[in-house]
CSV table of C-alpha atoms in Angstrom, one decimal:
chain,number,residue,atom,x,y,z
A,1,UNK,CA,17.1,20.7,21.3
A,2,UNK,CA,13.8,22.2,19.7
A,3,UNK,CA,12.1,20.9,16.8
A,4,UNK,CA,9.1,21.7,14.7
A,5,UNK,CA,7.1,18.5,14.9
A,6,UNK,CA,4.9,17.2,11.8
A,7,UNK,CA,2.8,14.3,12.9
A,8,UNK,CA,0.9,13.5,10.1
A,9,UNK,CA,-2.5,12.2,9.5
A,10,UNK,CA,-1.7,8.4,10.0
A,11,UNK,CA,-0.1,9.5,13.4
A,12,UNK,CA,-3.6,10.8,14.7
A,13,UNK,CA,-5.5,7.4,13.5
A,14,UNK,CA,-3.9,4.0,12.4
A,15,UNK,CA,-0.6,5.2,13.9
A,16,UNK,CA,-1.5,6.8,17.0
A,17,UNK,CA,0.9,4.9,19.1
A,18,UNK,CA,4.1,6.0,17.2
A,19,UNK,CA,2.6,9.4,18.0
A,20,UNK,CA,2.0,8.7,21.7
A,21,UNK,CA,5.7,6.8,21.9
A,22,UNK,CA,7.4,9.5,20.1
A,23,UNK,CA,6.2,12.2,22.4
A,24,UNK,CA,7.1,10.4,25.6
A,25,UNK,CA,10.7,9.3,24.2
A,26,UNK,CA,11.3,12.9,23.2
A,27,UNK,CA,10.0,14.2,26.6
A,28,UNK,CA,12.1,11.5,28.3
A,29,UNK,CA,15.4,12.5,26.5
A,30,UNK,CA,14.8,16.6,26.7
A,31,UNK,CA,14.2,16.9,22.9
A,32,UNK,CA,11.3,19.5,22.5
A,33,UNK,CA,8.7,19.1,19.7
A,34,UNK,CA,6.2,21.9,18.7
A,35,UNK,CA,3.6,20.5,16.7
A,36,UNK,CA,3.3,22.7,13.7
A,37,UNK,CA,0.0,24.8,13.5
A,38,UNK,CA,-2.8,23.9,11.6
A,39,UNK,CA,-0.8,21.4,9.8
A,40,UNK,CA,-2.6,19.6,6.8
A,41,UNK,CA,-2.2,16.0,5.3
A,42,UNK,CA,1.2,16.0,2.9
A,43,UNK,CA,-0.9,14.8,0.1
A,44,UNK,CA,0.8,11.2,0.4
A,45,UNK,CA,1.0,9.0,-2.7
A,46,UNK,CA,-2.7,9.8,-4.0
A,47,UNK,CA,-1.3,13.4,-4.4
A,48,UNK,CA,1.7,12.6,-6.4
A,49,UNK,CA,-0.3,9.8,-8.6
A,50,UNK,CA,-2.8,12.5,-9.7
A,51,UNK,CA,-1.8,15.9,-9.2
A,52,UNK,CA,1.7,17.0,-9.4
A,53,UNK,CA,1.2,20.5,-8.4
A,54,UNK,CA,-0.7,19.7,-5.5
A,55,UNK,CA,1.8,17.1,-4.2
A,56,UNK,CA,4.7,20.0,-3.9
A,57,UNK,CA,2.0,22.8,-2.6
A,58,UNK,CA,0.6,20.6,0.2
A,59,UNK,CA,4.0,20.1,1.9
A,60,UNK,CA,5.1,23.4,1.0
A,61,UNK,CA,2.0,24.7,3.0
A,62,UNK,CA,3.1,22.7,5.9
A,63,UNK,CA,6.5,24.2,5.6
A,64,UNK,CA,5.2,27.5,5.4
A,65,UNK,CA,3.3,26.9,8.5
A,66,UNK,CA,6.5,26.4,10.4
A,67,UNK,CA,6.9,30.1,10.4
A,68,UNK,CA,3.6,30.6,11.9
A,69,UNK,CA,4.2,28.1,14.7
A,70,UNK,CA,7.7,29.8,16.2
A,71,UNK,CA,11.2,30.7,15.3
A,72,UNK,CA,12.6,26.8,14.3
A,73,UNK,CA,15.0,26.0,11.6
A,74,UNK,CA,14.2,22.4,11.8
A,75,UNK,CA,11.6,20.2,11.1
A,76,UNK,CA,10.8,16.4,12.2
A,77,UNK,CA,8.4,13.9,10.9
A,78,UNK,CA,8.0,10.6,12.1
A,79,UNK,CA,6.2,9.1,9.1
A,80,UNK,CA,8.4,8.0,6.3
A,81,UNK,CA,5.9,8.7,3.5
A,82,UNK,CA,5.3,12.5,5.2
A,83,UNK,CA,9.0,12.9,5.7
A,84,UNK,CA,9.5,11.9,1.9
A,85,UNK,CA,7.0,14.0,0.6
A,86,UNK,CA,8.3,17.3,2.5
A,87,UNK,CA,11.8,16.3,1.4
A,88,UNK,CA,10.4,16.0,-2.3
A,89,UNK,CA,8.9,19.3,-2.1
A,90,UNK,CA,11.9,20.7,-0.8
A,91,UNK,CA,13.9,19.3,-3.6
A,92,UNK,CA,11.5,20.4,-6.5
A,93,UNK,CA,11.1,24.0,-4.8
A,94,UNK,CA,14.6,25.0,-5.9
A,95,UNK,CA,13.3,25.8,-9.2
A,96,UNK,CA,12.3,29.4,-9.1
A,97,UNK,CA,9.2,29.1,-11.7
A,98,UNK,CA,7.6,26.4,-9.5
A,99,UNK,CA,8.1,28.1,-6.1
A,100,UNK,CA,6.2,31.0,-7.6
A,101,UNK,CA,3.5,28.9,-8.9
A,102,UNK,CA,3.2,27.2,-5.3
A,103,UNK,CA,3.6,30.4,-3.1
A,104,UNK,CA,0.8,31.8,-5.2
A,105,UNK,CA,-1.3,28.6,-4.3
A,106,UNK,CA,-0.5,28.4,-0.7
A,107,UNK,CA,-1.0,32.0,-0.4
A,108,UNK,CA,2.2,32.2,1.7
A,109,UNK,CA,6.1,32.5,1.0
A,110,UNK,CA,8.0,29.2,0.8
A,111,UNK,CA,10.8,29.0,3.7
A,112,UNK,CA,13.9,27.6,1.8
A,113,UNK,CA,16.2,27.7,4.8
A,114,UNK,CA,14.2,24.5,6.6
A,115,UNK,CA,16.0,21.0,7.6
A,116,UNK,CA,13.6,18.4,7.4
A,117,UNK,CA,14.4,15.1,9.2
A,118,UNK,CA,13.1,11.8,9.8
A,119,UNK,CA,12.3,11.0,13.5
A,120,UNK,CA,14.8,8.3,13.4
A,121,UNK,CA,17.4,10.8,12.2
A,122,UNK,CA,16.9,12.9,14.9
A,123,UNK,CA,17.4,10.3,17.7
A,124,UNK,CA,20.7,8.4,15.6
A,125,UNK,CA,22.1,11.6,14.4
A,126,UNK,CA,21.0,14.8,16.2
A,127,UNK,CA,21.0,13.6,19.8
A,128,UNK,CA,23.2,10.6,19.2
A,129,UNK,CA,23.0,6.7,20.1
A,130,UNK,CA,25.8,6.9,22.5
A,131,UNK,CA,23.6,9.8,24.9
A,132,UNK,CA,20.3,7.4,24.4
A,133,UNK,CA,22.6,4.3,25.5
A,134,UNK,CA,23.4,6.6,28.7
A,135,UNK,CA,19.8,7.3,29.6
A,136,UNK,CA,18.7,3.6,29.2
A,137,UNK,CA,17.4,2.1,32.7
A,138,UNK,CA,16.5,-1.4,31.2
A,139,UNK,CA,17.9,-3.5,28.7
A,140,UNK,CA,16.3,-5.3,25.7
A,141,UNK,CA,18.5,-8.3,27.0
A,142,UNK,CA,19.9,-9.7,23.7
A,143,UNK,CA,16.0,-9.0,22.0
A,144,UNK,CA,17.1,-10.0,18.4
A,145,UNK,CA,15.5,-7.0,16.2
A,146,UNK,CA,14.9,-7.3,12.5
A,147,UNK,CA,15.1,-3.4,11.7
A,148,UNK,CA,12.8,-2.6,8.6
A,149,UNK,CA,13.5,0.7,6.9
A,150,UNK,CA,10.9,0.2,4.1
A,151,UNK,CA,11.1,2.5,1.1
A,152,UNK,CA,10.9,6.2,1.8
A,153,UNK,CA,12.9,6.8,5.0
A,154,UNK,CA,16.5,6.0,2.5
A,155,UNK,CA,14.9,6.3,-1.1
A,156,UNK,CA,15.7,8.1,-3.3
A,157,UNK,CA,19.1,9.2,-1.9
A,158,UNK,CA,19.1,12.2,-4.3
A,159,UNK,CA,16.0,13.5,-2.0
A,160,UNK,CA,17.0,11.9,1.4
A,161,UNK,CA,20.6,12.4,1.3
A,162,UNK,CA,21.0,9.3,2.5
A,163,UNK,CA,24.6,7.5,2.1
A,164,UNK,CA,23.2,4.2,3.0
A,165,UNK,CA,20.2,3.5,1.2
A,166,UNK,CA,20.7,-0.3,0.2
A,167,UNK,CA,21.8,-1.4,3.7
A,168,UNK,CA,21.1,1.3,6.3
A,169,UNK,CA,22.4,0.3,9.5
A,170,UNK,CA,21.5,3.5,12.0
A,171,UNK,CA,18.4,1.9,13.2
A,172,UNK,CA,20.7,-1.4,14.2
A,173,UNK,CA,23.4,0.9,15.8
A,174,UNK,CA,20.4,2.4,18.3
A,175,UNK,CA,18.9,-1.0,18.9
A,176,UNK,CA,22.4,-2.2,20.0
A,177,UNK,CA,22.7,0.7,22.5
A,178,UNK,CA,19.3,-0.4,23.8
A,179,UNK,CA,20.9,-4.1,24.4
A,180,UNK,CA,19.1,-5.6,21.7
A,181,UNK,CA,20.7,-7.3,18.7
A,182,UNK,CA,20.3,-6.0,14.9
A,183,UNK,CA,20.0,-9.3,13.0
A,184,UNK,CA,21.1,-9.6,9.5
A,185,UNK,CA,18.7,-9.7,6.8
A,186,UNK,CA,17.6,-9.2,3.4
A,187,UNK,CA,14.3,-7.5,3.6
A,188,UNK,CA,15.2,-4.2,5.6
A,189,UNK,CA,14.6,-1.9,2.5
A,190,UNK,CA,12.2,-3.8,0.6
A,191,UNK,CA,8.5,-2.6,-0.1
A,192,UNK,CA,5.6,-3.6,2.1
A,193,UNK,CA,2.8,-2.3,-0.5
A,194,UNK,CA,2.1,0.7,2.0
A,195,UNK,CA,0.1,2.6,-0.8
A,196,UNK,CA,-2.0,0.0,-2.0
A,197,UNK,CA,-3.0,-1.0,1.4
A,198,UNK,CA,-6.6,-0.1,0.3
A,199,UNK,CA,-6.9,-0.5,-3.2
A,200,UNK,CA,-4.8,-3.8,-4.2
A,201,UNK,CA,-4.8,-5.6,-1.2
A,202,UNK,CA,-3.4,-8.7,-2.4
A,203,UNK,CA,-0.2,-7.2,-3.5
A,204,UNK,CA,0.2,-6.0,0.3
A,205,UNK,CA,-0.4,-9.2,1.4
A,206,UNK,CA,2.2,-10.7,-0.8
A,207,UNK,CA,4.6,-8.2,-0.1
A,208,UNK,CA,4.2,-8.6,3.5
A,209,UNK,CA,4.5,-12.2,3.5
A,210,UNK,CA,8.0,-12.1,2.2
A,211,UNK,CA,9.2,-9.7,4.6
A,212,UNK,CA,7.4,-11.4,7.7
A,213,UNK,CA,8.9,-15.0,6.5
A,214,UNK,CA,12.3,-13.5,6.0
A,215,UNK,CA,12.6,-12.1,9.4
A,216,UNK,CA,11.5,-15.6,10.9
A,217,UNK,CA,14.0,-17.3,8.8
A,218,UNK,CA,16.7,-15.4,10.3
A,219,UNK,CA,15.5,-16.0,13.9
A,220,UNK,CA,14.1,-12.5,14.8
A,221,UNK,CA,11.9,-11.7,17.9
A,222,UNK,CA,10.6,-8.8,16.4
A,223,UNK,CA,10.6,-6.5,13.8
A,224,UNK,CA,11.1,-2.9,14.2
A,225,UNK,CA,9.8,0.1,11.8
A,226,UNK,CA,9.6,3.5,11.6
A,227,UNK,CA,6.5,4.2,9.3
A,228,UNK,CA,2.9,3.8,10.2
A,229,UNK,CA,2.2,2.3,7.0
A,230,UNK,CA,4.7,-0.3,7.2
A,231,UNK,CA,3.6,-0.8,10.9
A,232,UNK,CA,-0.1,-1.2,9.8
A,233,UNK,CA,0.6,-3.6,7.1
A,234,UNK,CA,3.1,-5.9,8.8
A,235,UNK,CA,1.2,-5.7,12.3
A,236,UNK,CA,-2.4,-5.6,10.9
A,237,UNK,CA,-2.5,-8.0,8.3
A,238,UNK,CA,-0.7,-11.2,10.0
A,239,UNK,CA,-4.1,-12.5,10.2
A,240,UNK,CA,-5.2,-12.1,6.8
A,241,UNK,CA,-1.6,-13.3,5.7
A,242,UNK,CA,-2.1,-16.5,7.7
A,243,UNK,CA,-5.4,-17.3,6.4
A,244,UNK,CA,-4.2,-16.7,2.7
A,245,UNK,CA,-0.9,-18.4,2.5
A,246,UNK,CA,-1.5,-21.1,5.7
A,247,UNK,CA,1.2,-19.6,7.5
A,248,UNK,CA,1.5,-19.1,11.3
A,249,UNK,CA,2.9,-15.7,12.1
A,250,UNK,CA,2.7,-14.4,15.4
A,251,UNK,CA,5.5,-11.9,15.3
A,252,UNK,CA,5.3,-8.5,17.3
A,253,UNK,CA,6.0,-5.5,15.1
A,254,UNK,CA,7.2,-2.2,17.3
A,255,UNK,CA,7.7,1.2,16.4
A,256,UNK,CA,11.5,1.8,17.1
A,257,UNK,CA,10.4,4.5,19.4
A,258,UNK,CA,8.6,2.1,21.5
A,259,UNK,CA,11.8,0.1,22.0
A,260,UNK,CA,13.4,3.0,22.9
A,261,UNK,CA,10.6,3.8,25.4
A,262,UNK,CA,11.1,0.3,27.0
A,263,UNK,CA,14.5,0.7,27.5
A,264,UNK,CA,14.1,4.3,28.9
A,265,UNK,CA,11.8,2.6,31.3
A,266,UNK,CA,8.6,3.7,30.4
A,267,UNK,CA,5.5,1.7,30.7
A,268,UNK,CA,4.2,0.1,27.9
A,269,UNK,CA,0.9,1.4,28.1
A,270,UNK,CA,2.2,5.0,28.0
A,271,UNK,CA,4.0,3.7,24.7
A,272,UNK,CA,0.5,2.7,23.3
A,273,UNK,CA,1.9,-0.9,23.1
A,274,UNK,CA,-2.1,-2.4,24.0
A,275,UNK,CA,-3.3,-0.7,20.7
A,276,UNK,CA,-1.5,-3.1,18.3
A,277,UNK,CA,-3.4,-5.7,16.4
A,278,UNK,CA,-0.9,-8.2,16.8
A,279,UNK,CA,-0.9,-8.6,20.5
A,280,UNK,CA,2.4,-7.8,22.5
A,281,UNK,CA,1.3,-8.2,25.8
A,282,UNK,CA,2.4,-11.6,26.9
A,283,UNK,CA,5.9,-11.1,24.9
A,284,UNK,CA,6.9,-8.6,26.8
A,285,UNK,CA,6.0,-10.1,30.2
A,286,UNK,CA,8.1,-13.5,28.7
A,287,UNK,CA,10.7,-11.2,27.8
A,288,UNK,CA,10.6,-9.2,31.3
A,289,UNK,CA,10.3,-6.0,29.4
A,290,UNK,CA,7.1,-4.8,31.6
B,1,UNK,CA,6.8,-13.3,-25.3
B,2,UNK,CA,5.0,-11.0,-27.4
B,3,UNK,CA,6.3,-10.4,-31.0
B,4,UNK,CA,5.3,-7.4,-32.3
B,5,UNK,CA,5.5,-6.8,-36.2
B,6,UNK,CA,7.5,-4.1,-37.5
B,7,UNK,CA,4.6,-2.5,-39.5
B,8,UNK,CA,2.3,-2.3,-36.4
B,9,UNK,CA,5.2,0.2,-34.8
B,10,UNK,CA,4.5,3.9,-35.3
B,11,UNK,CA,7.5,5.6,-34.3
B,12,UNK,CA,6.5,8.6,-32.6
B,13,UNK,CA,8.2,10.6,-30.1
B,14,UNK,CA,5.2,12.8,-29.2
B,15,UNK,CA,4.5,10.8,-26.1
B,16,UNK,CA,8.1,10.7,-24.6
B,17,UNK,CA,8.1,14.7,-25.4
B,18,UNK,CA,4.8,15.0,-23.2
B,19,UNK,CA,6.3,13.3,-20.5
B,20,UNK,CA,9.6,15.1,-20.6
B,21,UNK,CA,7.7,18.5,-20.9
B,22,UNK,CA,5.6,17.2,-17.6
B,23,UNK,CA,8.3,15.7,-15.2
B,24,UNK,CA,11.4,16.5,-16.8
B,25,UNK,CA,12.4,13.1,-17.4
B,26,UNK,CA,14.2,11.9,-20.7
B,27,UNK,CA,13.2,8.2,-21.5
B,28,UNK,CA,15.6,8.1,-24.4
B,29,UNK,CA,18.2,7.6,-21.8
B,30,UNK,CA,17.1,4.5,-20.9
B,31,UNK,CA,19.6,1.8,-22.5
B,32,UNK,CA,17.4,-1.3,-21.1
B,33,UNK,CA,19.6,-2.6,-18.7
B,34,UNK,CA,16.6,-4.0,-16.7
B,35,UNK,CA,18.0,-2.9,-13.6
B,36,UNK,CA,14.6,-1.3,-12.7
B,37,UNK,CA,12.9,-4.4,-13.7
B,38,UNK,CA,14.9,-6.9,-11.3
B,39,UNK,CA,14.2,-4.9,-8.2
B,40,UNK,CA,10.5,-3.9,-8.8
B,41,UNK,CA,9.0,-5.8,-6.0
B,42,UNK,CA,5.6,-5.6,-7.9
B,43,UNK,CA,7.1,-6.9,-10.9
B,44,UNK,CA,5.0,-10.2,-10.5
B,45,UNK,CA,1.6,-8.4,-10.7
B,46,UNK,CA,2.4,-6.4,-14.1
B,47,UNK,CA,1.7,-7.3,-17.6
B,48,UNK,CA,5.0,-5.7,-18.5
B,49,UNK,CA,8.2,-4.6,-16.8
B,50,UNK,CA,9.2,-1.3,-16.1
B,51,UNK,CA,11.9,-1.7,-18.6
B,52,UNK,CA,9.6,-2.6,-21.5
B,53,UNK,CA,7.6,0.5,-20.2
B,54,UNK,CA,10.6,2.6,-20.9
B,55,UNK,CA,10.8,1.2,-24.3
B,56,UNK,CA,7.3,1.8,-25.0
B,57,UNK,CA,7.9,5.5,-24.2
B,58,UNK,CA,10.6,5.5,-26.3
B,59,UNK,CA,8.9,4.1,-29.4
B,60,UNK,CA,5.5,6.0,-29.0
B,61,UNK,CA,3.8,2.7,-28.1
B,62,UNK,CA,1.1,4.5,-26.1
B,63,UNK,CA,-1.6,1.6,-26.0
B,64,UNK,CA,1.1,-0.7,-24.9
B,65,UNK,CA,2.3,1.6,-22.1
B,66,UNK,CA,-1.1,2.9,-20.7
B,67,UNK,CA,-3.8,0.5,-21.5
B,68,UNK,CA,-2.0,-2.7,-19.7
B,69,UNK,CA,-2.1,-2.9,-16.0
B,70,UNK,CA,1.6,-1.7,-15.4
B,71,UNK,CA,1.5,1.7,-14.4
B,72,UNK,CA,-1.2,0.7,-11.8
B,73,UNK,CA,0.6,-1.6,-10.2
B,74,UNK,CA,3.6,0.6,-9.5
B,75,UNK,CA,3.9,1.0,-5.8
B,76,UNK,CA,6.1,4.1,-5.6
B,77,UNK,CA,8.6,2.3,-3.5
B,78,UNK,CA,11.6,4.4,-5.5
B,79,UNK,CA,13.7,1.2,-5.9
B,80,UNK,CA,14.0,1.7,-9.7
B,81,UNK,CA,14.4,5.6,-9.7
B,82,UNK,CA,17.1,4.8,-7.0
B,83,UNK,CA,19.2,2.1,-9.0
B,84,UNK,CA,18.9,3.4,-12.4
B,85,UNK,CA,22.2,3.8,-13.6
B,86,UNK,CA,21.1,6.4,-16.4
B,87,UNK,CA,19.7,8.5,-13.6
B,88,UNK,CA,16.0,8.4,-14.9
B,89,UNK,CA,13.3,8.7,-12.1
B,90,UNK,CA,11.1,6.0,-13.2
B,91,UNK,CA,9.1,6.4,-10.4
B,92,UNK,CA,8.1,10.0,-11.4
B,93,UNK,CA,7.7,8.7,-15.3
B,94,UNK,CA,4.9,6.4,-14.3
B,95,UNK,CA,3.3,8.8,-12.0
B,96,UNK,CA,3.4,11.2,-15.0
B,97,UNK,CA,1.8,8.3,-17.2
B,98,UNK,CA,-0.8,7.8,-14.5
B,99,UNK,CA,-1.4,11.5,-14.2
B,100,UNK,CA,-1.9,11.5,-18.1
B,101,UNK,CA,-4.4,8.4,-18.1
B,102,UNK,CA,-6.5,9.7,-15.2
B,103,UNK,CA,-6.7,13.3,-16.9
B,104,UNK,CA,-7.8,11.2,-20.2
B,105,UNK,CA,-9.8,9.0,-18.0
B,106,UNK,CA,-8.4,5.9,-19.6
B,107,UNK,CA,-9.6,2.8,-17.8
B,108,UNK,CA,-7.1,1.5,-15.8
B,109,UNK,CA,-7.3,-2.1,-15.1
B,110,UNK,CA,-9.8,-2.3,-11.8
B,111,UNK,CA,-9.9,1.5,-11.9
B,112,UNK,CA,-9.7,1.2,-8.2
B,113,UNK,CA,-6.4,3.3,-8.0
B,114,UNK,CA,-7.7,6.3,-9.8
B,115,UNK,CA,-11.0,6.1,-7.7
B,116,UNK,CA,-8.9,5.9,-4.3
B,117,UNK,CA,-6.8,9.1,-5.6
B,118,UNK,CA,-9.7,10.8,-6.3
B,119,UNK,CA,-11.4,10.2,-3.1
B,120,UNK,CA,-8.2,11.1,-1.3
B,121,UNK,CA,-7.9,14.6,-2.8
B,122,UNK,CA,-11.3,15.2,-2.3
B,123,UNK,CA,-11.1,14.4,1.6
B,124,UNK,CA,-8.0,16.7,1.5
B,125,UNK,CA,-9.7,19.4,-0.6
B,126,UNK,CA,-12.5,19.6,2.1
B,127,UNK,CA,-11.1,18.5,5.3
B,128,UNK,CA,-7.4,19.3,5.0
B,129,UNK,CA,-6.6,16.0,6.8
B,130,UNK,CA,-7.1,12.5,6.1
B,131,UNK,CA,-10.2,10.8,7.6
B,132,UNK,CA,-9.9,7.0,7.2
B,133,UNK,CA,-13.4,5.5,8.3
B,134,UNK,CA,-15.1,7.7,5.7
B,135,UNK,CA,-12.7,7.2,3.1
B,136,UNK,CA,-12.5,3.2,3.7
B,137,UNK,CA,-16.2,3.4,3.3
B,138,UNK,CA,-16.7,5.1,0.1
B,139,UNK,CA,-14.1,3.5,-1.2
B,140,UNK,CA,-15.1,-0.1,-0.7
B,141,UNK,CA,-18.9,1.1,-1.4
B,142,UNK,CA,-18.0,2.7,-4.7
B,143,UNK,CA,-16.1,-0.4,-5.7
B,144,UNK,CA,-18.7,-2.7,-4.8
B,145,UNK,CA,-17.1,-4.4,-2.0
B,146,UNK,CA,-18.7,-2.8,0.9
B,147,UNK,CA,-17.4,-5.2,3.6
B,148,UNK,CA,-14.0,-5.4,2.5
B,149,UNK,CA,-11.5,-5.2,5.8
B,150,UNK,CA,-14.5,-4.8,8.1
B,151,UNK,CA,-13.1,-7.3,10.8
B,152,UNK,CA,-9.6,-5.5,10.8
B,153,UNK,CA,-11.8,-2.2,10.8
B,154,UNK,CA,-13.7,-3.7,13.7
B,155,UNK,CA,-10.3,-4.4,15.6
B,156,UNK,CA,-8.9,-0.7,15.0
B,157,UNK,CA,-12.1,1.0,16.1
B,158,UNK,CA,-11.8,-1.1,19.5
B,159,UNK,CA,-8.0,-0.3,19.8
B,160,UNK,CA,-8.7,3.1,19.3
B,161,UNK,CA,-7.0,3.4,15.8
B,162,UNK,CA,-9.6,4.9,14.2
B,163,UNK,CA,-10.8,8.6,14.3
B,164,UNK,CA,-14.9,8.1,14.6
B,165,UNK,CA,-15.4,11.8,13.6
B,166,UNK,CA,-13.4,14.0,11.0
B,167,UNK,CA,-11.5,16.8,11.9
B,168,UNK,CA,-11.9,19.8,9.6
B,169,UNK,CA,-8.7,21.9,9.3
B,170,UNK,CA,-9.6,25.5,7.6
B,171,UNK,CA,-11.7,24.0,5.1
B,172,UNK,CA,-12.5,27.2,3.4
B,173,UNK,CA,-8.5,27.9,3.1
B,174,UNK,CA,-8.2,24.4,1.6
B,175,UNK,CA,-10.6,24.9,-0.9
B,176,UNK,CA,-9.3,28.1,-2.4
B,177,UNK,CA,-5.7,26.5,-2.2
B,178,UNK,CA,-7.4,23.7,-4.5
B,179,UNK,CA,-9.0,26.2,-6.9
B,180,UNK,CA,-6.3,28.5,-7.2
B,181,UNK,CA,-4.2,25.5,-8.4
B,182,UNK,CA,-6.9,24.7,-10.8
B,183,UNK,CA,-6.8,27.9,-12.3
B,184,UNK,CA,-3.0,28.1,-12.6
B,185,UNK,CA,-3.0,25.0,-14.8
B,186,UNK,CA,-5.5,26.7,-17.5
């Protein structure tokens, strides 16, 4: 299996362990990821809040770059925000007039025949949960995982094409295949406030607190995520939340690729697990996952 | 609840028409079911609900829609657009209102979001990719809180989660892209 890989800006900075673990896991599973040549920012939230035309042109430029990179028909993005922007662009570019304008802006032909996947879809739908289960060398040993999807992995369904968008379960089936248990909880598609991390931090602290509190109340050991912005908020803001709300959260936040990596027998340091702000080292030892 | 007197309401559909022209969304389809307001995670911070916002747009109450903090507290989570029974992409309507607000340079609650958006797009225009330390530094400096998130930032640098230097991806091609888009809009 060979796919064009669009890491996006976050995976080269705040979400670097997502990039590391995704590459390691795909290598182990025999999924070939070819990084898109000279990829640029997808525009993310600031683009669609400020400049409608560029919010379509930036992802379109990246899709056009796939042609420059190699003969691939499928693109995958691990970041939920990048994934969403690529999908939005594809939907909007069905309009001929807009496509003409965008092609003029990006100075390239827009390829209309690409299929864009989120990394979780690549694993659960294309590769298959069963196939992952066959390759595991270590069980997560009944680890109770709150699977957190956030907003853009599933919403809006008109753009993502997801059938289950209020109560998705694909990550739970993956966790089950790894020997863990996906807990039943309320906040799996609730927003963490992602785009406001730097501008309206109070909103982020409140929304993130709700997510952490719900995971804790149902007895989850860890939260599993598939978005670098969700991770930055849930993992990085726990100290600030504890200070503001007088709570004692110390919940390890993993990317689903890191949990996969552990079950596939990859060393924690090769999965970037030492890079988390909420330390997970002791937890891994306690659960015999190293 | 604020009571609006009838003589204060100017029925004018030009605002709704402008939204429709820019976004393709018809706000008149809204029948005030409040599903968007019920599901909105950011509702508790807003001056009015997304449902009220749709009503203001229908009635041409531009000031109520644009000069309150409501549109600036939308987190773009897509919950309203997903659940709207009239199939209105409400998040897109709000984005459109924000774009109009930024173009007209309307005062937007604390103005931090427009500042952030402007800095982000400038960064992409010259560098092609995000450069977080530069972004956070200039945002905090320009919004008068230079030490915000400093402890977290230091921790991230220690963990190797922040690039110390920006990477430039075809800056000239990027600048050309932006200027072609600017020309097209005129």
